[in-house]
């Protein structure tokens, strides 16, 4: 019997261990050689590699020491939390320890003594690595589950967050969402974010302790109730848009929004029985290695894929140096059962001798030139080997030739420059009067107005005369009696009639005012 049990234990991992080898040494008609397969690391207990953060500051109980009660025994408030006493402290790390049988160790929050102000806490788990969930997330609450909480996830190490699942005893009231169950989802809605009431209702604090994010139930939509048909799941993960990403996270956040109430109302006279206590957070998953690694190791505080197929990076997300003759691709679960490795290829190995620096997957032979050339260079490159930048782009000197960012747009100012090409340092060729790397500035003695124009007047060389003032370097505003570009010309000298209209009054203030009226003001600005 014991022997049989051991056998069974041995068989289960084997049956699950699809895609567990990256390559094998095989003998073919052409002799022995390596054969490559899509591969992924084994699922692990991810709580062993997590960094946790609990917010806001001061939410953990025990500083200062505090008494609390339980819902079972609300008037016997003899329990105490004291951060300075190891036996009575409840720090966050107790959510991730291994517990001796029967003895729960847990993080605990302060009590809801500030009611009716909400009792809010965030528990943020970070891996600094993309993780693919393979089993349910299970959060264990001692002394009752929250009546409202939310699970969020990040895919970019905590820069942006997205709702993952809502939990409430009344979804409509808490989140204005209808209550749904993951079990009722269909193949087209397997990655829907929903609100569930299954884990928030009061059932006695000792009975129902767990809150789940149901990964298995979602997998079962494709793989059947016992996950027997994993092939179907893998096919779907490969073909259904967004499905793989739905199960991928770098961070998780539990937003605890209202604690267990133990009844319908909050009893204001005894707020010491309301608090959060989490004894365990189980997260099962595997490192995301883009099907290019079957090992993931914990090095220098971070998980890291041991990349095969000549890939590199934390997630095997790019090709190794000198293996970039075609663009990087993730491995694929398809075709079943071994998938496609989509390995990176050494320069020269893939298409005769045509290196494309990873900017093209295709080469073509041009008969009359007798050359092989890359086709459809991407990333704004061009040339036989995609080694040049397209017109209107210049070479990024800090990027290698096989970098996706190797070509930078010139971005020449359309009006200020001759054309949209630039030199190797990104300088555009400017029209007369324009300057600056992008030709969006004017040289001294030029002003900008849909291009650069020479100053008509300024404060140095082109001075307005006879009391005229310079308007934005574009023109002199002349006093009455003067005209010309620089107001250099007296109206009398130019036109006898101007003077005859006001004889003998030249220069006096009264005469100026009269002249203004006579000219009906527009004459004041005279060019
Ligand atoms: C919890 O995190 C959310 C963002 O995900 C933030 O808006 C909220 O203020 C945080 N709450 C606390 C109590 O820190
Ligand atoms: C995250 O992982 C990367 C790559 O392994 C590492 O360089 C970086 O220092 C890590 N960051 C933190 C905050 O641990
Ligand atoms: C990776 O490159 C090595 C040579 O350094 C080669 O032997 C090996 O076959 C390559 N692997 C793949 C999957 O192409
Ligand atoms: C130049 O390349 C480096 C390295 O890839 C990249 O970090 C940088 O953003 C690029 N610069 C521009 C302007 O695109
Ligand atoms: C590009 O043009 C700028 C401005 O004319 C010049 O200073 C720079 O040296 C030029 N760079 C090259 C590589 O020719
Ligand atoms: Ca614990």
PDB file of N, CA and C in Angstrom, residues 60-66 80-91:
ATOM      1  N   UNK A  60      -0.108  47.989  11.275  1.00  0.00           N
ATOM      2  CA  UNK A  60       0.167  46.752  12.017  1.00  0.00           C
ATOM      3  C   UNK A  60      -0.036  47.004  13.515  1.00  0.00           C
ATOM      4  N   UNK A  61      -0.686  46.069  14.185  1.00  0.00           N
ATOM      5  CA  UNK A  61      -1.028  46.287  15.595  1.00  0.00           C
ATOM      6  C   UNK A  61       0.216  46.187  16.483  1.00  0.00           C
ATOM      7  N   UNK A  62       0.116  46.700  17.701  1.00  0.00           N
ATOM      8  CA  UNK A  62       1.147  46.453  18.699  1.00  0.00           C
ATOM      9  C   UNK A  62       2.063  47.611  19.016  1.00  0.00           C
ATOM     10  N   UNK A  63       1.894  48.729  18.342  1.00  0.00           N
ATOM     11  CA  UNK A  63       2.752  49.886  18.618  1.00  0.00           C
ATOM     12  C   UNK A  63       1.883  51.143  18.652  1.00  0.00           C
ATOM     13  N   UNK A  64       1.319  51.550  19.747  1.00  0.00           N
ATOM     14  CA  UNK A  64       1.500  50.979  21.094  1.00  0.00           C
ATOM     15  C   UNK A  64       0.706  49.683  21.263  1.00  0.00           C
ATOM     16  N   UNK A  65       1.036  48.916  22.328  1.00  0.00           N
ATOM     17  CA  UNK A  65       0.320  47.665  22.577  1.00  0.00           C
ATOM     18  C   UNK A  65      -1.182  47.914  22.693  1.00  0.00           C
ATOM     19  N   UNK A  66      -1.944  46.918  22.281  1.00  0.00           N
ATOM     20  CA  UNK A  66      -3.391  47.114  22.184  1.00  0.00           C
ATOM     21  C   UNK A  66      -4.096  45.812  22.518  1.00  0.00           C
ATOM     22  N   UNK A  80      -3.813  40.299  23.529  1.00  0.00           N
ATOM     23  CA  UNK A  80      -3.032  41.516  23.424  1.00  0.00           C
ATOM     24  C   UNK A  80      -2.064  41.427  22.252  1.00  0.00           C
ATOM     25  N   UNK A  81      -1.877  42.535  21.560  1.00  0.00           N
ATOM     26  CA  UNK A  81      -0.866  42.625  20.502  1.00  0.00           C
ATOM     27  C   UNK A  81       0.185  43.622  20.960  1.00  0.00           C
ATOM     28  N   UNK A  82       1.443  43.188  20.962  1.00  0.00           N
ATOM     29  CA  UNK A  82       2.527  44.052  21.441  1.00  0.00           C
ATOM     30  C   UNK A  82       3.745  43.834  20.538  1.00  0.00           C
ATOM     31  N   UNK A  83       4.039  44.836  19.731  1.00  0.00           N
ATOM     32  CA  UNK A  83       5.107  44.692  18.736  1.00  0.00           C
ATOM     33  C   UNK A  83       6.470  44.466  19.378  1.00  0.00           C
ATOM     34  N   UNK A  84       6.631  44.899  20.626  1.00  0.00           N
ATOM     35  CA  UNK A  84       7.958  44.799  21.243  1.00  0.00           C
ATOM     36  C   UNK A  84       8.166  43.432  21.903  1.00  0.00           C
ATOM     37  N   UNK A  85       7.129  42.615  21.928  1.00  0.00           N
ATOM     38  CA  UNK A  85       7.234  41.296  22.543  1.00  0.00           C
ATOM     39  C   UNK A  85       7.061  40.223  21.473  1.00  0.00           C
ATOM     40  N   UNK A  86       8.126  39.475  21.162  1.00  0.00           N
ATOM     41  CA  UNK A  86       8.060  38.503  20.050  1.00  0.00           C
ATOM     42  C   UNK A  86       6.890  37.528  20.175  1.00  0.00           C
ATOM     43  N   UNK A  87       6.460  37.221  21.394  1.00  0.00           N
ATOM     44  CA  UNK A  87       5.360  36.278  21.545  1.00  0.00           C
ATOM     45  C   UNK A  87       4.006  36.912  21.249  1.00  0.00           C
ATOM     46  N   UNK A  88       3.956  38.234  21.316  1.00  0.00           N
ATOM     47  CA  UNK A  88       2.669  38.925  21.141  1.00  0.00           C
ATOM     48  C   UNK A  88       2.656  39.812  19.900  1.00  0.00           C
ATOM     49  N   UNK A  89       3.743  39.769  19.112  1.00  0.00           N
ATOM     50  CA  UNK A  89       3.835  40.628  17.925  1.00  0.00           C
ATOM     51  C   UNK A  89       3.226  39.915  16.720  1.00  0.00           C
ATOM     52  N   UNK A  90       2.732  40.716  15.770  1.00  0.00           N
ATOM     53  CA  UNK A  90       2.106  40.141  14.568  1.00  0.00           C
ATOM     54  C   UNK A  90       2.616  40.829  13.305  1.00  0.00           C
ATOM     55  N   UNK A  91       3.904  40.714  13.012  1.00  0.00           N
ATOM     56  CA  UNK A  91       4.493  41.417  11.859  1.00  0.00           C
ATOM     57  C   UNK A  91       4.094  40.763  10.532  1.00  0.00           C
TER      58      UNK A  91
END
